[in-house]
Amino acid sequence: MQRRAAKSGPIAAAAALSMTAVLAGCGLTGDSGDVTLRLVAADYGDSGANSSAKYWAELVEAYEKDHPDVTVEVTVHSWNDVDREVKRLVDAGKAPDMAQIGAYSDYAAKDLLYKAGDVLSIPVQADFVPQLADAGEVRGVQYGMPFASSTRVLFYNKTLFAKAGLTAPTTWSELAEDAAALKADGVKYPYALPLGPEEAQAETMQWLLSGGGGYAETATGYSIDSTENVHTFTWLKNELVGKDLTGPVAPGKLNRADAFTAFAAGQVGMLNGHPSLMKAATAKGVKFGMVPMPGVDGPTKVSMGVADWMTAFSKNGHAEQIKDFLTFVYSEKNVLAFSREYDLLPVTNSASQTMTAASQDADLKPFLDQLPVSELYPVGRTSWAAVSAEVKKRIGQAVRPGGSPAGVLGQLQTTATTAESGSAG
């Protein structure tokens, strides 16, 4: 979910891994069952000790114990490789039965996937968090099954804020005032604004939502150059970047990972972050607070959500076996185990309710609170991949000295309209 999450996020840490693990019958060789299910999955761990290979090995072992007629083979790839590997297999006519990846719409558009209703029981499908289930739809039909999710909140350095006599901001104007005070205190990055190519589409979306806009405010088409969006980026350019409140690195060259590293080093006053930043900051001894992203007149009413997806390819058949396995995968116990292992939010209502009430998950509550009011990327549109790539490439130009927010957003709108027309055709 490096959007994600890494997905895209906690997922970002996994993107650094290059290891590939294959689990067949929990790593044991022996007699095969009547049916072999092949799953390609992404790695959410940041070391061998918490690799997703370990999670899947334990899950598969438990499943096969009660299903001797089914063998489940899981191949785990880093986020750098998993989408490319699945595409390679599909192009070679060797599609896996299931793939746990970052996008699904291209495969759905080519009629390569089972509908979610074909491989999920009614109780499992009904248990998905509504926003996540809706984001898994292509033209009103769900193909993408949410597997991991995350939201974003505003992190702030409590030590730096206390030194400057500040409280956490709730509006844009308060954020700018706090950033100015932090700059006066010599803070390197009063507000870190990562609009670099790594994950600029995420920071962009969070700001667009906080300004009452978004990428696609209507059911059809994009609205990137809407009045609200132009106002948002004009404010960013004039009130933050133009007043030198975003640090020594130009936003268009600052990547999310570098901004997170700087926050964990105590060099950042404020930035948008997902759950994995908690662990990194805590490990470095940084005292931090978390609040909803400030909006124009108060806390933003809509937060950014991110999800990664489970997909089921129809080429090999096995719909009934896939349904039975996914029923096990999406049990409350297994969803909670995965979410807790990787500091992610559960994708089911039942697990969300349990986590919200559990003291052991209290640190995730700010993110859980945002999930019901979250909006996800328009991943159900096959055009989104091209649009996202262009946002990463160009959006930093909107806030640079001499840049034109309206001009850049207009160019992105043209790109998006063209991409959408092409995908519809």
Tab-separated table of C-alpha atoms in Angstrom:
chain	number	residue	atom	x	y	z
A	1	MET	CA	0.000	0.000	0.000
A	2	GLN	CA	2.588	2.403	-0.801
A	3	ARG	CA	-0.155	4.640	-2.119
A	4	ARG	CA	-0.793	3.144	-0.466
A	5	ALA	CA	-0.764	2.358	2.233
A	6	ALA	CA	2.271	0.766	0.359
A	7	LYS	CA	-0.676	0.518	-0.448
A	8	SER	CA	0.088	3.124	-0.917
A	9	GLY	CA	2.409	2.848	3.137
A	10	PRO	CA	3.496	0.402	6.393
A	11	ILE	CA	3.477	-0.779	2.857
A	12	ALA	CA	6.219	1.626	1.893
A	13	ALA	CA	8.646	-0.156	4.198
A	14	ALA	CA	7.952	-3.402	2.369
A	15	ALA	CA	8.759	-1.762	-0.940
A	16	ALA	CA	12.411	-1.745	0.067
A	17	LEU	CA	12.490	-5.519	0.226
A	18	SER	CA	13.551	-7.537	-2.781
A	19	MET	CA	13.152	-10.983	-1.298
A	20	THR	CA	10.761	-13.503	-2.795
A	21	ALA	CA	9.359	-16.360	-0.765
A	22	VAL	CA	7.355	-19.340	-1.965
A	23	LEU	CA	5.170	-21.268	0.444
A	24	ALA	CA	3.735	-24.546	-0.792
A	25	GLY	CA	1.749	-26.502	1.733
A	26	CYS	CA	3.331	-24.335	4.417
A	27	GLY	CA	6.755	-24.823	2.971
A	28	LEU	CA	6.586	-28.625	3.052
A	29	THR	CA	6.808	-30.849	0.015
A	30	GLY	CA	4.664	-33.918	-0.187
A	31	ASP	CA	1.456	-35.279	-1.640
A	32	SER	CA	-0.658	-32.707	-3.420
A	33	GLY	CA	-4.334	-32.390	-2.745
A	34	ASP	CA	-7.092	-32.639	-5.301
A	35	VAL	CA	-6.854	-28.906	-6.009
A	36	THR	CA	-3.909	-26.550	-5.833
A	37	LEU	CA	-4.630	-22.849	-5.375
A	38	ARG	CA	-1.879	-20.425	-6.287
A	39	LEU	CA	-1.746	-17.015	-4.645
A	40	VAL	CA	0.708	-14.200	-5.361
A	41	ALA	CA	0.943	-11.773	-2.437
A	42	ALA	CA	2.737	-8.573	-1.490
A	43	ASP	CA	5.185	-8.268	1.381
A	44	TYR	CA	4.206	-5.799	4.103
A	45	GLY	CA	7.119	-6.528	6.424
A	46	ASP	CA	10.269	-4.500	6.909
A	47	SER	CA	12.521	-7.446	7.773
A	48	GLY	CA	12.675	-11.211	7.468
A	49	ALA	CA	11.260	-11.499	10.979
A	50	ASN	CA	7.906	-10.010	10.014
A	51	SER	CA	7.778	-10.841	6.332
A	52	SER	CA	4.321	-11.565	4.996
A	53	ALA	CA	5.710	-14.971	4.062
A	54	LYS	CA	5.519	-15.808	7.769
A	55	TYR	CA	1.908	-14.631	8.011
A	56	TRP	CA	0.801	-16.658	5.003
A	57	ALA	CA	2.727	-19.770	6.113
A	58	GLU	CA	0.856	-19.845	9.424
A	59	LEU	CA	-2.487	-19.102	7.796
A	60	VAL	CA	-2.064	-21.743	5.091
A	61	GLU	CA	-0.941	-24.342	7.612
A	62	ALA	CA	-4.084	-23.793	9.648
A	63	TYR	CA	-6.295	-23.904	6.550
A	64	GLU	CA	-4.777	-27.033	5.017
A	65	LYS	CA	-5.061	-28.861	8.324
A	66	ASP	CA	-8.839	-28.835	7.909
A	67	HIS	CA	-8.832	-29.053	4.107
A	68	PRO	CA	-6.632	-32.006	3.100
A	69	ASP	CA	-7.994	-31.918	-0.455
A	70	VAL	CA	-6.658	-28.405	-1.104
A	71	THR	CA	-3.052	-27.254	-1.377
A	72	VAL	CA	-2.369	-23.543	-1.256
A	73	GLU	CA	0.859	-22.247	-2.772
A	74	VAL	CA	1.741	-18.651	-1.890
A	75	THR	CA	4.460	-16.626	-3.577
A	76	VAL	CA	5.403	-13.427	-1.760
A	77	HIS	CA	7.066	-10.515	-3.573
A	78	SER	CA	8.124	-7.056	-2.473
A	79	TRP	CA	5.915	-4.132	-3.442
A	80	ASN	CA	8.574	-3.217	-6.000
A	81	ASP	CA	7.896	-6.431	-7.875
A	82	VAL	CA	4.481	-7.873	-7.091
A	83	ASP	CA	2.310	-5.996	-9.612
A	84	ARG	CA	4.847	-6.553	-12.351
A	85	GLU	CA	5.120	-10.251	-11.507
A	86	VAL	CA	1.368	-10.770	-11.632
A	87	LYS	CA	1.201	-8.987	-14.981
A	88	ARG	CA	3.998	-11.204	-16.283
A	89	LEU	CA	2.114	-14.332	-15.267
A	90	VAL	CA	-1.149	-13.121	-16.768
A	91	ASP	CA	0.517	-12.110	-20.033
A	92	ALA	CA	2.131	-15.558	-20.224
A	93	GLY	CA	-1.234	-17.264	-19.806
A	94	LYS	CA	-0.313	-18.456	-16.317
A	95	ALA	CA	-2.573	-16.307	-14.165
A	96	PRO	CA	-2.606	-17.318	-10.495
A	97	ASP	CA	-5.878	-18.206	-8.837
A	98	MET	CA	-5.554	-15.173	-6.574
A	99	ALA	CA	-3.354	-12.096	-6.419
A	100	GLN	CA	-3.056	-9.667	-3.528
A	101	ILE	CA	-1.864	-6.509	-5.261
A	102	GLY	CA	-2.258	-2.758	-5.642
A	103	ALA	CA	-4.752	-2.490	-8.516
A	104	TYR	CA	-7.433	-4.556	-10.139
A	105	SER	CA	-9.353	-2.486	-12.682
A	106	ASP	CA	-7.265	-3.385	-15.747
A	107	TYR	CA	-7.842	-7.084	-15.156
A	108	ALA	CA	-11.539	-6.544	-14.514
A	109	ALA	CA	-11.886	-4.524	-17.711
A	110	LYS	CA	-10.372	-7.441	-19.637
A	111	ASP	CA	-12.858	-9.858	-18.029
A	112	LEU	CA	-10.082	-11.856	-16.351
A	113	LEU	CA	-11.467	-11.749	-12.812
A	114	TYR	CA	-14.254	-13.390	-10.920
A	115	LYS	CA	-16.816	-11.006	-9.544
A	116	ALA	CA	-16.471	-10.702	-5.789
A	117	GLY	CA	-19.889	-12.305	-5.373
A	118	ASP	CA	-18.639	-15.413	-7.191
A	119	VAL	CA	-15.810	-16.070	-4.733
A	120	LEU	CA	-17.098	-14.630	-1.464
A	121	SER	CA	-19.888	-15.813	0.760
A	122	ILE	CA	-22.668	-13.309	1.368
A	123	PRO	CA	-21.646	-12.767	5.031
A	124	VAL	CA	-18.015	-12.075	4.080
A	125	GLN	CA	-18.907	-9.678	1.285
A	126	ALA	CA	-21.401	-7.858	3.495
A	127	ASP	CA	-18.790	-7.454	6.245
A	128	PHE	CA	-16.477	-5.212	4.201
A	129	VAL	CA	-16.237	-1.582	5.284
A	130	PRO	CA	-18.632	0.129	2.821
A	131	GLN	CA	-16.162	2.716	1.509
A	132	LEU	CA	-13.663	-0.024	0.725
A	133	ALA	CA	-16.203	-2.293	-0.937
A	134	ASP	CA	-17.456	0.589	-3.088
A	135	ALA	CA	-13.909	1.407	-4.174
A	136	GLY	CA	-13.577	-2.178	-5.410
A	137	GLU	CA	-16.264	-1.712	-8.034
A	138	VAL	CA	-15.976	-1.301	-11.786
A	139	ARG	CA	-19.163	0.070	-13.318
A	140	GLY	CA	-21.157	-0.931	-10.281
A	141	VAL	CA	-19.811	-4.485	-9.958
A	142	GLN	CA	-17.287	-5.409	-7.272
A	143	TYR	CA	-14.141	-7.153	-8.483
A	144	GLY	CA	-11.557	-5.809	-6.055
A	145	MET	CA	-11.772	-7.284	-2.565
A	146	PRO	CA	-10.126	-4.972	-0.010
A	147	PHE	CA	-7.305	-6.692	1.840
A	148	ALA	CA	-5.473	-3.929	3.712
A	149	SER	CA	-6.400	-0.341	4.397
A	150	SER	CA	-5.068	2.833	5.921
A	151	THR	CA	-6.021	6.462	6.425
A	152	ARG	CA	-4.017	9.640	6.903
A	153	VAL	CA	-3.904	12.103	9.795
A	154	LEU	CA	-1.771	15.132	10.598
A	155	PHE	CA	1.255	14.269	12.743
A	156	TYR	CA	2.912	17.024	14.746
A	157	ASN	CA	6.045	17.070	16.875
A	158	LYS	CA	4.901	17.717	20.452
A	159	THR	CA	8.329	18.834	21.621
A	160	LEU	CA	8.672	21.458	18.899
A	161	PHE	CA	5.097	22.617	19.419
A	162	ALA	CA	5.557	22.971	23.185
A	163	LYS	CA	8.766	24.942	22.711
A	164	ALA	CA	6.948	27.362	20.395
A	165	GLY	CA	3.866	27.505	22.631
A	166	LEU	CA	1.604	26.029	19.950
A	167	THR	CA	-1.477	23.820	19.877
A	168	ALA	CA	-2.408	21.450	17.090
A	169	PRO	CA	-4.038	23.258	14.142
A	170	THR	CA	-7.635	22.666	13.083
A	171	THR	CA	-7.758	25.051	10.093
A	172	TRP	CA	-5.480	25.984	7.219
A	173	SER	CA	-4.841	29.419	8.686
A	174	GLU	CA	-3.835	27.906	12.038
A	175	LEU	CA	-1.546	25.455	10.237
A	176	ALA	CA	0.157	28.330	8.426
A	177	GLU	CA	0.494	30.319	11.661
A	178	ASP	CA	1.985	27.312	13.440
A	179	ALA	CA	4.382	26.727	10.550
A	180	ALA	CA	5.530	30.361	10.713
A	181	ALA	CA	6.177	30.072	14.456
A	182	LEU	CA	8.118	26.843	13.944
A	183	LYS	CA	10.213	28.472	11.238
A	184	ALA	CA	11.003	31.342	13.609
A	185	ASP	CA	12.235	28.715	16.081
A	186	GLY	CA	14.588	27.303	13.475
A	187	VAL	CA	12.650	24.125	12.617
A	188	LYS	CA	14.031	22.698	9.362
A	189	TYR	CA	10.669	21.598	7.924
A	190	PRO	CA	7.816	23.547	9.578
A	191	TYR	CA	5.377	21.644	7.342
A	192	ALA	CA	6.773	18.867	5.161
A	193	LEU	CA	4.970	18.855	1.794
A	194	PRO	CA	6.098	15.750	-0.146
A	195	LEU	CA	4.990	16.315	-3.728
A	196	GLY	CA	7.918	14.375	-5.144
A	197	PRO	CA	7.456	11.484	-7.577
A	198	GLU	CA	7.330	8.721	-4.968
A	199	GLU	CA	3.787	9.332	-3.744
A	200	ALA	CA	2.704	12.842	-4.702
A	201	GLN	CA	-0.771	11.615	-5.608
A	202	ALA	CA	-1.425	10.873	-1.911
A	203	GLU	CA	-0.367	14.240	-0.469
A	204	THR	CA	-2.241	15.912	-3.313
A	205	MET	CA	-5.445	14.035	-2.620
A	206	GLN	CA	-5.346	14.767	1.111
A	207	TRP	CA	-5.060	18.491	0.405
A	208	LEU	CA	-7.747	18.425	-2.287
A	209	LEU	CA	-10.164	16.723	0.103
A	210	SER	CA	-9.358	19.181	2.872
A	211	GLY	CA	-10.317	21.986	0.483
A	212	GLY	CA	-13.672	20.450	-0.377
A	213	GLY	CA	-12.536	19.010	-3.695
A	214	GLY	CA	-10.968	15.803	-4.947
A	215	TYR	CA	-9.843	13.968	-8.048
A	216	ALA	CA	-13.270	12.792	-9.157
A	217	GLU	CA	-16.159	14.565	-7.491
A	218	THR	CA	-18.725	13.116	-9.908
A	219	ALA	CA	-19.578	9.568	-10.902
A	220	THR	CA	-18.146	10.100	-14.374
A	221	GLY	CA	-15.039	11.975	-15.395
A	222	TYR	CA	-12.433	13.822	-13.344
A	223	SER	CA	-12.589	17.212	-11.647
A	224	ILE	CA	-8.903	17.922	-11.126
A	225	ASP	CA	-9.124	21.559	-12.218
A	226	SER	CA	-12.238	22.387	-10.202
A	227	THR	CA	-12.534	25.770	-8.525
A	228	GLU	CA	-11.994	24.143	-5.105
A	229	ASN	CA	-8.840	22.353	-6.234
A	230	VAL	CA	-7.344	25.446	-7.846
A	231	HIS	CA	-8.042	27.392	-4.648
A	232	THR	CA	-6.345	24.697	-2.567
A	233	PHE	CA	-3.125	24.698	-4.564
A	234	THR	CA	-3.084	28.456	-4.872
A	235	TRP	CA	-3.239	28.634	-1.077
A	236	LEU	CA	-0.436	26.076	-0.738
A	237	LYS	CA	1.732	28.000	-3.192
A	238	ASN	CA	1.135	31.401	-1.629
A	239	GLU	CA	0.731	30.658	2.093
A	240	LEU	CA	3.130	27.754	2.692
A	241	VAL	CA	5.640	27.293	-0.114
A	242	GLY	CA	5.852	30.971	-1.033
A	243	LYS	CA	6.530	31.903	2.592
A	244	ASP	CA	9.302	29.312	2.885
A	245	LEU	CA	7.405	27.191	5.414
A	246	THR	CA	7.962	23.812	3.736
A	247	GLY	CA	11.681	23.336	4.300
A	248	PRO	CA	14.889	23.397	2.271
A	249	VAL	CA	13.818	20.798	-0.323
A	250	ALA	CA	11.386	21.922	-3.019
A	251	PRO	CA	8.060	20.088	-2.526
A	252	GLY	CA	8.276	18.684	-6.047
A	253	LYS	CA	11.552	16.971	-5.112
A	254	LEU	CA	10.620	15.866	-1.587
A	255	ASN	CA	9.511	12.243	-1.396
A	256	ARG	CA	7.273	10.796	1.299
A	257	ALA	CA	9.930	8.416	2.621
A	258	ASP	CA	12.403	11.281	3.056
A	259	ALA	CA	9.768	13.394	4.817
A	260	PHE	CA	9.027	10.514	7.198
A	261	THR	CA	12.735	10.055	7.898
A	262	ALA	CA	13.073	13.745	8.666
A	263	PHE	CA	10.080	13.595	11.032
A	264	ALA	CA	11.600	10.646	12.875
A	265	ALA	CA	14.806	12.688	13.168
A	266	GLY	CA	12.917	15.522	14.880
A	267	GLN	CA	13.345	17.915	11.949
A	268	VAL	CA	9.663	18.249	10.935
A	269	GLY	CA	6.963	20.191	12.736
A	270	MET	CA	3.958	18.785	10.869
A	271	LEU	CA	3.168	16.397	8.024
A	272	ASN	CA	0.484	14.002	6.837
A	273	GLY	CA	1.219	10.417	7.792
A	274	HIS	CA	-0.142	6.908	8.032
A	275	PRO	CA	0.226	4.351	10.871
A	276	SER	CA	3.735	3.162	10.027
A	277	LEU	CA	5.092	6.587	10.939
A	278	MET	CA	4.119	5.957	14.566
A	279	LYS	CA	6.568	3.092	14.869
A	280	ALA	CA	9.391	4.946	13.117
A	281	ALA	CA	8.949	8.082	15.242
A	282	THR	CA	8.622	6.149	18.494
A	283	ALA	CA	11.782	4.182	17.729
A	284	LYS	CA	13.691	7.460	17.447
A	285	GLY	CA	12.177	8.884	20.633
A	286	VAL	CA	10.083	11.550	18.919
A	287	LYS	CA	7.022	12.612	20.911
A	288	PHE	CA	4.174	13.231	18.515
A	289	GLY	CA	0.471	13.952	18.404
A	290	MET	CA	-2.090	13.124	15.730
A	291	VAL	CA	-5.176	15.090	14.674
A	292	PRO	CA	-7.494	15.103	11.654
A	293	MET	CA	-6.168	17.018	8.683
A	294	PRO	CA	-7.055	20.729	9.036
A	295	GLY	CA	-9.528	22.133	6.531
A	296	VAL	CA	-10.491	25.601	5.375
A	297	ASP	CA	-12.821	26.289	8.313
A	298	GLY	CA	-12.169	23.338	10.631
A	299	PRO	CA	-11.031	19.711	10.627
A	300	THR	CA	-11.503	18.158	7.212
A	301	LYS	CA	-14.789	16.316	6.816
A	302	VAL	CA	-13.344	13.754	4.410
A	303	SER	CA	-10.035	11.976	4.940
A	304	MET	CA	-7.978	10.057	2.425
A	305	GLY	CA	-8.234	6.290	2.585
A	306	VAL	CA	-5.991	3.767	0.868
A	307	ALA	CA	-6.580	0.096	0.166
A	308	ASP	CA	-4.776	-2.844	-1.367
A	309	TRP	CA	-6.731	-5.550	-3.102
A	310	MET	CA	-7.320	-9.260	-3.278
A	311	THR	CA	-8.303	-10.447	-6.739
A	312	ALA	CA	-9.431	-13.837	-8.036
A	313	PHE	CA	-8.600	-14.811	-11.618
A	314	SER	CA	-11.136	-16.960	-13.447
A	315	LYS	CA	-8.752	-18.708	-15.887
A	316	ASN	CA	-8.202	-21.819	-13.742
A	317	GLY	CA	-11.733	-22.218	-12.416
A	318	HIS	CA	-11.652	-23.232	-8.733
A	319	ALA	CA	-14.304	-20.680	-7.761
A	320	GLU	CA	-15.679	-22.864	-4.951
A	321	GLN	CA	-12.252	-23.608	-3.499
A	322	ILE	CA	-11.283	-19.930	-3.721
A	323	LYS	CA	-14.507	-18.984	-1.928
A	324	ASP	CA	-13.820	-21.429	0.866
A	325	PHE	CA	-10.229	-20.240	1.273
A	326	LEU	CA	-11.181	-16.552	1.230
A	327	THR	CA	-13.870	-17.185	3.827
A	328	PHE	CA	-11.029	-18.346	6.061
A	329	VAL	CA	-8.735	-15.463	5.060
A	330	TYR	CA	-11.408	-12.901	5.899
A	331	SER	CA	-12.388	-14.378	9.247
A	332	GLU	CA	-12.235	-11.827	12.051
A	333	LYS	CA	-9.329	-13.658	13.681
A	334	ASN	CA	-7.169	-13.577	10.568
A	335	VAL	CA	-8.045	-10.002	9.583
A	336	LEU	CA	-7.127	-8.825	13.083
A	337	ALA	CA	-3.876	-10.790	13.088
A	338	PHE	CA	-2.776	-9.248	9.789
A	339	SER	CA	-3.825	-5.715	10.730
A	340	ARG	CA	-2.059	-5.843	14.080
A	341	GLU	CA	1.114	-7.326	12.663
A	342	TYR	CA	1.544	-4.551	10.094
A	343	ASP	CA	-0.120	-1.538	11.784
A	344	LEU	CA	-2.893	-1.453	9.203
A	345	LEU	CA	-6.624	-0.946	9.472
A	346	PRO	CA	-8.966	-3.915	9.143
A	347	VAL	CA	-11.098	-4.059	6.021
A	348	THR	CA	-14.107	-5.668	7.711
A	349	ASN	CA	-16.688	-4.136	10.015
A	350	SER	CA	-16.405	-6.945	12.540
A	351	ALA	CA	-12.647	-6.607	12.930
A	352	SER	CA	-12.893	-2.795	12.963
A	353	GLN	CA	-15.374	-2.899	15.825
A	354	THR	CA	-13.158	-5.263	17.789
A	355	MET	CA	-10.066	-3.144	17.202
A	356	THR	CA	-11.861	0.084	18.106
A	357	ALA	CA	-12.831	-1.353	21.497
A	358	ALA	CA	-9.495	-3.052	22.263
A	359	SER	CA	-7.010	-1.225	24.484
A	360	GLN	CA	-4.102	-2.863	22.655
A	361	ASP	CA	-5.136	-1.024	19.486
A	362	ALA	CA	-5.635	2.406	21.063
A	363	ASP	CA	-2.780	3.938	19.059
A	364	LEU	CA	-4.654	3.201	15.831
A	365	LYS	CA	-7.876	4.870	16.979
A	366	PRO	CA	-7.182	8.208	15.220
A	367	PHE	CA	-6.865	6.313	11.944
A	368	LEU	CA	-9.874	4.082	12.619
A	369	ASP	CA	-11.965	7.164	13.351
A	370	GLN	CA	-11.160	8.503	9.892
A	371	LEU	CA	-12.081	5.338	8.004
A	372	PRO	CA	-15.880	5.886	7.979
A	373	VAL	CA	-15.371	9.358	6.500
A	374	SER	CA	-12.631	8.401	4.078
A	375	GLU	CA	-12.482	8.622	0.314
A	376	LEU	CA	-10.223	6.410	-1.783
A	377	TYR	CA	-8.462	6.945	-5.079
A	378	PRO	CA	-10.740	6.309	-8.082
A	379	VAL	CA	-9.099	2.916	-8.535
A	380	GLY	CA	-12.162	1.439	-10.230
A	381	ARG	CA	-11.275	3.447	-13.345
A	382	THR	CA	-8.723	1.883	-15.647
A	383	SER	CA	-7.566	5.423	-16.453
A	384	TRP	CA	-6.427	6.030	-12.862
A	385	ALA	CA	-2.968	4.483	-13.280
A	386	ALA	CA	-2.118	6.933	-16.063
A	387	VAL	CA	-3.639	9.871	-14.187
A	388	SER	CA	-1.778	8.998	-10.980
A	389	ALA	CA	1.513	8.773	-12.871
A	390	GLU	CA	0.989	12.247	-14.335
A	391	VAL	CA	0.108	13.712	-10.932
A	392	LYS	CA	3.366	12.327	-9.536
A	393	LYS	CA	5.265	13.831	-12.447
A	394	ARG	CA	3.712	17.307	-12.599
A	395	ILE	CA	1.986	18.405	-9.406
A	396	GLY	CA	5.128	19.810	-7.786
A	397	GLN	CA	5.261	22.410	-10.572
A	398	ALA	CA	1.993	23.911	-9.305
A	399	VAL	CA	3.595	25.283	-6.142
A	400	ARG	CA	7.053	26.242	-7.326
A	401	PRO	CA	8.011	29.924	-7.697
A	402	GLY	CA	6.412	31.241	-10.843
A	403	GLY	CA	4.257	28.156	-11.173
A	404	SER	CA	0.576	28.276	-12.066
A	405	PRO	CA	-1.720	26.080	-9.973
A	406	ALA	CA	-4.584	26.618	-12.419
A	407	GLY	CA	-2.328	25.850	-15.378
A	408	VAL	CA	-0.887	22.643	-13.935
A	409	LEU	CA	-4.259	21.366	-12.729
A	410	GLY	CA	-5.706	22.201	-16.149
A	411	GLN	CA	-3.002	20.140	-17.849
A	412	LEU	CA	-3.693	17.238	-15.506
A	413	GLN	CA	-7.411	17.535	-16.220
A	414	THR	CA	-6.736	17.285	-19.958
A	415	THR	CA	-4.571	14.215	-19.390
A	416	ALA	CA	-7.242	12.637	-17.206
A	417	THR	CA	-10.058	13.337	-19.663
A	418	THR	CA	-8.030	11.814	-22.498
A	419	ALA	CA	-7.117	8.758	-20.416
A	420	GLU	CA	-10.708	8.253	-19.342
A	421	SER	CA	-11.962	8.505	-22.913
A	422	GLY	CA	-9.408	5.960	-24.019
A	423	SER	CA	-10.290	3.489	-21.266
A	424	ALA	CA	-14.008	3.875	-21.974
A	425	GLY	CA	-13.397	3.100	-25.599
